[in-house]
């Protein structure tokens, strides 16, 4: 949950919470933890009620529609029958993408080889200065 915060940011949040809530901070933390505990109990009770009503063992992760259909409504043969036509399309697409990837690698390697080669004619001669551009003042 707090994976993207570093220690300085967590410390700043704690300091901000201390400034906002002051002496009430322990009570606010207790109320927050009680709320989280109640939400977990409500979710656990809801999944238990749903399991009893449906007559199957349902976990909280199974409530996602795809997971629910895969686990409780489709047999393994049905799932294989659904995946079979799509597997060929997936294999063809993967082969095409890997072919394009290889072509891009070849182009990148060829561009690297050309940029590393010394250019003929420029290695022996000194580069000339660009021609001066005519300005508006010169024309008037």
Backbone as JSON, one array per atom type, in Angstrom:
{
  "sequence": "XXXXXXXXXXXXXXXXXXXXXXXXXXXXXXXXXXXXXXXXXXXXXXXXXXXXXXXXXXXXXXXXXXXXXXXXXXXXXXXXXXXXXXXXXXXXXXXXXXXXXXXXXXXXXXXXXXXXXXXXXXXXXXXXXXXXXXXXXXXX",
  "N": [[0.81, -1.18, 0.0], [1.89, 1.27, 0.76], [4.08, 1.36, -0.92], [5.23, 3.12, -2.74], [6.16, 5.24, -1.28], [8.81, 6.95, 0.34], [11.03, 7.01, 3.24], [11.24, 9.66, 4.15], [8.91, 10.86, 3.19], [6.94, 9.37, 4.53], [7.56, 10.08, 7.16], [7.0, 12.83, 6.99], [4.25, 12.71, 6.55], [3.41, 11.56, 8.97], [4.18, 13.59, 10.76], [2.55, 15.65, 9.82], [0.04, 14.52, 10.4], [0.23, 14.48, 13.19], [0.32, 17.23, 13.69], [-2.21, 18.0, 12.75], [-4.13, 16.41, 14.19], [-3.17, 16.33, 16.79], [-3.39, 15.83, 20.23], [-5.41, 14.02, 19.96], [-4.61, 12.04, 18.22], [-3.9, 9.22, 18.89], [-6.49, 8.24, 19.4], [-7.74, 8.63, 16.95], [-6.23, 6.91, 15.32], [-6.91, 4.48, 16.51], [-9.67, 4.41, 15.96], [-9.58, 4.3, 13.17], [-8.29, 1.81, 12.74], [-10.25, 0.16, 13.87], [-12.31, 0.57, 12.06], [-11.2, -0.58, 9.71], [-10.98, -3.24, 10.6], [-13.71, -3.84, 10.97], [-14.64, -3.61, 8.32], [-13.25, -5.75, 7.13], [-14.43, -7.91, 8.51], [-17.09, -7.62, 7.62], [-16.77, -8.19, 4.88], [-15.87, -10.82, 5.04], [-18.11, -12.04, 6.21], [-20.0, -11.57, 4.19], [-18.96, -13.09, 2.04], [-19.14, -15.59, 3.21], [-21.94, -15.86, 3.54], [-22.69, -15.78, 0.85], [-21.42, -18.08, -0.08], [-22.85, -20.04, 1.32], [-25.41, -19.66, 0.24], [-25.03, -20.22, -2.5], [-23.96, -22.71, -2.37], [-21.35, -23.47, -2.8], [-17.77, -23.31, -2.3], [-16.56, -20.21, -1.79], [-14.11, -17.77, -2.19], [-12.82, -14.51, -1.34], [-11.37, -13.53, -3.5], [-12.57, -14.84, -5.56], [-14.77, -13.43, -6.29], [-14.46, -11.76, -8.41], [-15.73, -11.3, -11.65], [-14.65, -12.78, -13.91], [-13.02, -14.72, -12.67], [-14.93, -16.0, -11.12], [-16.7, -17.15, -13.03], [-14.89, -18.83, -14.37], [-14.13, -20.6, -12.34], [-16.49, -21.65, -11.17], [-18.56, -22.07, -13.03], [-17.65, -23.03, -15.51], [-16.4, -26.03, -16.88], [-13.25, -27.83, -17.05], [-12.99, -28.81, -19.63], [-14.75, -27.17, -21.06], [-13.5, -24.71, -20.76], [-11.1, -25.21, -22.1], [-12.13, -25.6, -24.67], [-13.04, -23.06, -25.24], [-10.68, -21.61, -25.24], [-9.2, -22.76, -27.33], [-9.73, -21.85, -30.13], [-8.78, -19.25, -29.91], [-6.14, -19.58, -29.25], [-4.64, -20.19, -31.54], [-4.77, -17.75, -32.92], [-3.42, -16.16, -31.1], [-0.87, -17.38, -31.17], [-0.12, -16.84, -33.86], [-0.09, -14.03, -33.82], [1.91, -13.59, -31.93], [4.13, -14.67, -33.29], [4.27, -12.87, -35.45], [4.83, -10.47, -34.1], [7.3, -11.09, -32.93], [8.79, -11.39, -35.25], [8.73, -8.77, -36.28], [10.09, -7.53, -34.22], [12.63, -8.71, -34.46], [13.31, -7.72, -36.99], [13.47, -4.98, -36.43], [15.63, -5.01, -34.67], [17.66, -5.77, -36.44], [17.7, -3.54, -38.15], [18.45, -1.56, -36.31], [21.01, -2.48, -35.6], [22.28, -2.26, -38.1], [22.19, 0.5, -38.44], [23.82, 1.3, -36.35], [26.28, 0.26, -37.18], [26.76, 1.8, -39.45], [27.03, 4.35, -38.35], [29.37, 4.13, -36.91], [31.36, 3.76, -38.79], [34.13, 5.34, -40.46], [33.64, 8.27, -42.38], [33.98, 8.66, -45.87], [36.13, 11.0, -47.33], [35.56, 13.06, -45.52], [37.25, 12.56, -43.45], [39.83, 13.19, -44.25], [39.79, 15.83, -45.12], [39.51, 19.19, -43.9], [36.82, 20.45, -42.0], [34.69, 22.8, -43.55], [33.79, 26.22, -42.94], [30.44, 27.29, -42.4], [28.59, 29.0, -44.96], [28.15, 32.52, -44.82], [25.05, 33.95, -43.87], [22.82, 36.0, -45.61], [21.69, 39.03, -44.34], [18.95, 41.15, -43.36], [19.83, 43.74, -43.08], [22.05, 43.82, -44.78], [20.91, 43.72, -47.26], [19.62, 46.14, -47.56]],
  "CA": [[0.0, 0.0, 0.0], [2.78, 2.42, 0.83], [5.3, 0.97, -1.61], [5.85, 4.2, -3.49], [6.58, 6.3, -0.37], [10.08, 6.71, 1.02], [10.98, 7.28, 4.68], [11.01, 11.08, 4.37], [7.5, 11.15, 2.94], [6.18, 8.79, 5.63], [7.8, 10.95, 8.31], [6.26, 14.08, 6.79], [2.83, 12.41, 6.77], [3.2, 11.39, 10.41], [4.28, 14.91, 11.37], [1.33, 16.35, 9.44], [-1.05, 13.94, 11.19], [0.41, 14.95, 14.56], [-0.06, 18.64, 13.73], [-3.65, 18.15, 12.52], [-4.94, 15.77, 15.22], [-2.61, 16.65, 18.1], [-3.56, 14.84, 21.3], [-6.42, 13.03, 19.56], [-4.04, 11.12, 17.24], [-4.11, 7.81, 19.23], [-7.91, 7.88, 19.25], [-8.02, 8.57, 15.5], [-5.63, 5.67, 14.82], [-7.74, 3.38, 17.01], [-10.91, 4.4, 15.19], [-9.25, 3.83, 11.81], [-8.06, 0.36, 12.79], [-11.53, -0.48, 14.12], [-13.03, 0.63, 10.78], [-10.62, -1.59, 8.82], [-11.38, -4.54, 11.14], [-15.14, -4.04, 10.68], [-14.78, -3.86, 6.88], [-12.82, -7.13, 6.87], [-15.46, -8.82, 9.01], [-18.24, -7.55, 6.73], [-16.43, -8.9, 3.65], [-15.82, -12.24, 5.38], [-19.49, -12.48, 6.39], [-20.67, -11.56, 2.89], [-18.52, -14.26, 1.27], [-19.73, -16.78, 3.86], [-23.36, -15.92, 3.16], [-22.77, -16.12, -0.57], [-21.04, -19.49, -0.2], [-23.97, -20.86, 1.79], [-26.52, -19.53, -0.7], [-24.71, -20.89, -3.76], [-23.6, -24.1, -2.12], [-19.96, -23.73, -3.19], [-16.78, -22.63, -1.49], [-16.17, -18.99, -2.48], [-13.16, -16.89, -1.52], [-13.0, -13.1, -1.72], [-10.78, -13.36, -4.84], [-13.45, -15.46, -6.55], [-15.89, -12.55, -6.6], [-14.22, -11.13, -9.71], [-16.58, -12.06, -12.58], [-13.91, -13.77, -14.71], [-12.61, -15.83, -11.8], [-16.14, -16.71, -10.7], [-17.15, -17.99, -14.15], [-13.88, -19.85, -14.63], [-14.05, -21.58, -11.27], [-17.74, -22.27, -10.74], [-19.51, -22.35, -14.08], [-17.04, -23.74, -16.63], [-15.54, -27.18, -16.59], [-11.95, -27.7, -17.72], [-13.19, -29.05, -21.06], [-15.36, -25.97, -21.62], [-12.48, -23.66, -20.81], [-10.17, -25.56, -23.19], [-12.83, -25.37, -25.93], [-13.1, -21.62, -25.47], [-9.32, -21.12, -25.5], [-8.6, -23.37, -28.52], [-9.69, -20.98, -31.32], [-8.0, -18.05, -29.64], [-4.73, -19.93, -29.11], [-4.02, -20.06, -32.86], [-4.64, -16.33, -33.19], [-2.35, -15.69, -30.22], [0.41, -17.86, -31.69], [0.19, -16.08, -35.07], [0.25, -12.67, -33.42], [3.22, -13.63, -31.27], [5.14, -14.87, -34.32], [4.39, -11.62, -36.18], [5.49, -9.48, -33.24], [8.71, -11.44, -32.8], [9.4, -11.08, -36.54], [8.93, -7.32, -36.34], [11.14, -7.23, -33.24], [13.91, -9.09, -35.07], [13.6, -6.76, -38.07], [13.9, -3.73, -35.8], [16.99, -5.22, -34.17], [18.56, -5.74, -37.6], [17.81, -2.15, -38.6], [19.23, -0.84, -35.31], [22.4, -2.9, -35.75], [22.81, -1.69, -39.33], [22.38, 1.93, -38.21], [24.99, 1.43, -35.47], [27.47, -0.01, -37.98], [26.99, 2.94, -40.33], [27.47, 5.52, -37.59], [30.73, 3.88, -36.42], [32.31, 3.75, -39.9], [34.59, 6.69, -40.85], [33.05, 8.68, -43.65], [35.01, 8.93, -46.87], [36.22, 12.4, -47.75], [35.53, 13.99, -44.4], [38.34, 12.26, -42.52], [41.07, 13.79, -44.72], [39.68, 17.27, -45.31], [39.04, 19.92, -42.73], [35.45, 20.91, -42.26], [34.65, 24.21, -43.94], [32.82, 27.0, -42.18], [29.22, 27.5, -43.19], [28.52, 30.29, -45.67], [27.39, 33.5, -44.05], [23.7, 34.19, -44.37], [22.52, 37.39, -45.91], [20.72, 39.56, -43.4], [18.11, 42.22, -43.86], [20.65, 44.96, -43.14], [22.93, 43.76, -45.95], [20.11, 43.94, -48.48], [19.16, 47.54, -47.65]],
  "C": [[0.87, 1.26, 0.0], [4.11, 2.14, 0.14], [6.0, 2.14, -2.28], [6.26, 5.39, -2.6], [7.94, 5.95, 0.23], [9.96, 7.16, 2.47], [10.71, 8.76, 4.97], [9.54, 11.43, 4.19], [6.62, 10.58, 4.05], [6.35, 9.64, 6.89], [7.04, 12.26, 8.2], [4.77, 13.86, 7.01], [2.52, 12.23, 8.25], [3.25, 12.74, 11.14], [3.03, 15.74, 11.06], [0.13, 15.84, 10.23], [-0.96, 14.41, 12.63], [-0.01, 16.41, 14.69], [-1.57, 18.82, 13.6], [-4.45, 17.63, 13.72], [-4.43, 16.03, 16.63], [-2.77, 15.53, 19.1], [-4.57, 13.76, 20.94], [-5.88, 11.97, 18.61], [-4.19, 9.65, 17.64], [-5.56, 7.37, 19.08], [-8.28, 7.75, 17.78], [-7.45, 7.29, 14.91], [-6.46, 4.48, 15.26], [-9.04, 3.27, 16.23], [-10.68, 3.9, 13.76], [-9.02, 2.34, 11.77], [-9.36, -0.39, 13.03], [-12.36, -0.51, 12.83], [-12.52, -0.44, 9.82], [-11.03, -2.99, 9.28], [-12.84, -4.84, 10.83], [-15.37, -4.32, 9.19], [-14.34, -5.28, 6.52], [-13.86, -8.13, 7.34], [-16.7, -8.8, 8.13], [-17.97, -8.31, 5.43], [-16.41, -10.41, 3.9], [-17.24, -12.8, 5.55], [-20.24, -12.54, 5.06], [-20.24, -12.76, 2.05], [-19.05, -15.54, 1.89], [-21.18, -16.95, 3.51], [-23.52, -16.33, 1.71], [-22.41, -17.58, -0.8], [-22.18, -20.39, 0.23], [-25.13, -20.82, 0.8], [-26.27, -20.3, -1.99], [-24.35, -22.35, -3.58], [-22.2, -24.46, -2.56], [-19.04, -22.97, -2.25], [-16.27, -21.42, -2.27], [-15.22, -18.2, -1.6], [-13.4, -15.47, -2.02], [-12.45, -12.85, -3.13], [-11.69, -13.91, -5.93], [-14.61, -14.55, -6.96], [-15.67, -11.74, -7.87], [-14.98, -11.95, -10.75], [-15.84, -13.1, -13.41], [-13.53, -14.97, -13.88], [-13.81, -16.66, -11.38], [-16.62, -17.65, -11.81], [-16.18, -19.13, -14.4], [-13.93, -20.96, -13.59], [-15.35, -22.34, -11.06], [-18.69, -22.64, -11.87], [-18.94, -23.17, -15.23], [-16.27, -24.95, -16.13], [-14.22, -26.97, -17.31], [-12.08, -27.91, -19.22], [-13.79, -27.82, -21.74], [-14.33, -24.85, -21.77], [-11.48, -23.93, -21.93], [-10.83, -25.31, -24.54], [-12.91, -23.88, -26.25], [-11.72, -21.09, -25.86], [-8.76, -21.61, -26.83], [-8.61, -22.45, -29.74], [-8.81, -19.74, -31.11], [-6.5, -18.34, -29.55], [-4.0, -19.79, -30.45], [-3.8, -18.6, -33.22], [-3.5, -15.76, -32.36], [-0.99, -16.13, -30.73], [0.84, -17.1, -32.95], [0.62, -14.65, -34.74], [1.62, -12.61, -32.77], [4.34, -13.81, -32.28], [5.36, -13.58, -35.12], [5.15, -10.57, -35.38], [6.97, -9.81, -33.09], [9.45, -11.2, -34.11], [9.69, -9.59, -36.69], [10.05, -6.91, -35.39], [12.52, -7.56, -33.81], [14.29, -8.13, -36.19], [14.09, -5.43, -37.51], [15.3, -3.85, -35.23], [18.0, -5.15, -35.3], [18.76, -4.31, -38.09], [18.65, -1.35, -37.63], [20.7, -1.21, -35.4], [23.02, -2.31, -37.0], [23.05, -0.19, -39.15], [23.59, 2.17, -37.32], [26.27, 1.21, -36.26], [27.79, 1.18, -38.88], [27.5, 4.15, -39.56], [28.89, 5.35, -37.07], [31.78, 3.92, -37.52], [32.81, 5.17, -40.16], [34.05, 7.03, -42.22], [34.16, 9.03, -44.63], [34.96, 10.4, -47.25], [36.23, 13.35, -46.58], [36.67, 13.74, -43.43], [39.62, 12.97, -42.95], [40.97, 15.3, -44.85], [39.17, 17.92, -44.03], [37.65, 20.44, -43.02], [35.46, 22.41, -42.55], [33.58, 24.92, -43.13], [31.59, 27.21, -43.04], [29.23, 28.89, -43.82], [27.7, 31.26, -44.86], [26.04, 33.76, -44.7], [23.52, 35.68, -44.6], [21.46, 37.87, -44.92], [19.92, 40.67, -44.05], [18.9, 43.52, -44.0], [21.55, 44.97, -44.35], [22.17, 44.09, -47.22], [19.69, 45.38, -48.62], [20.27, 48.52, -47.78]]
}
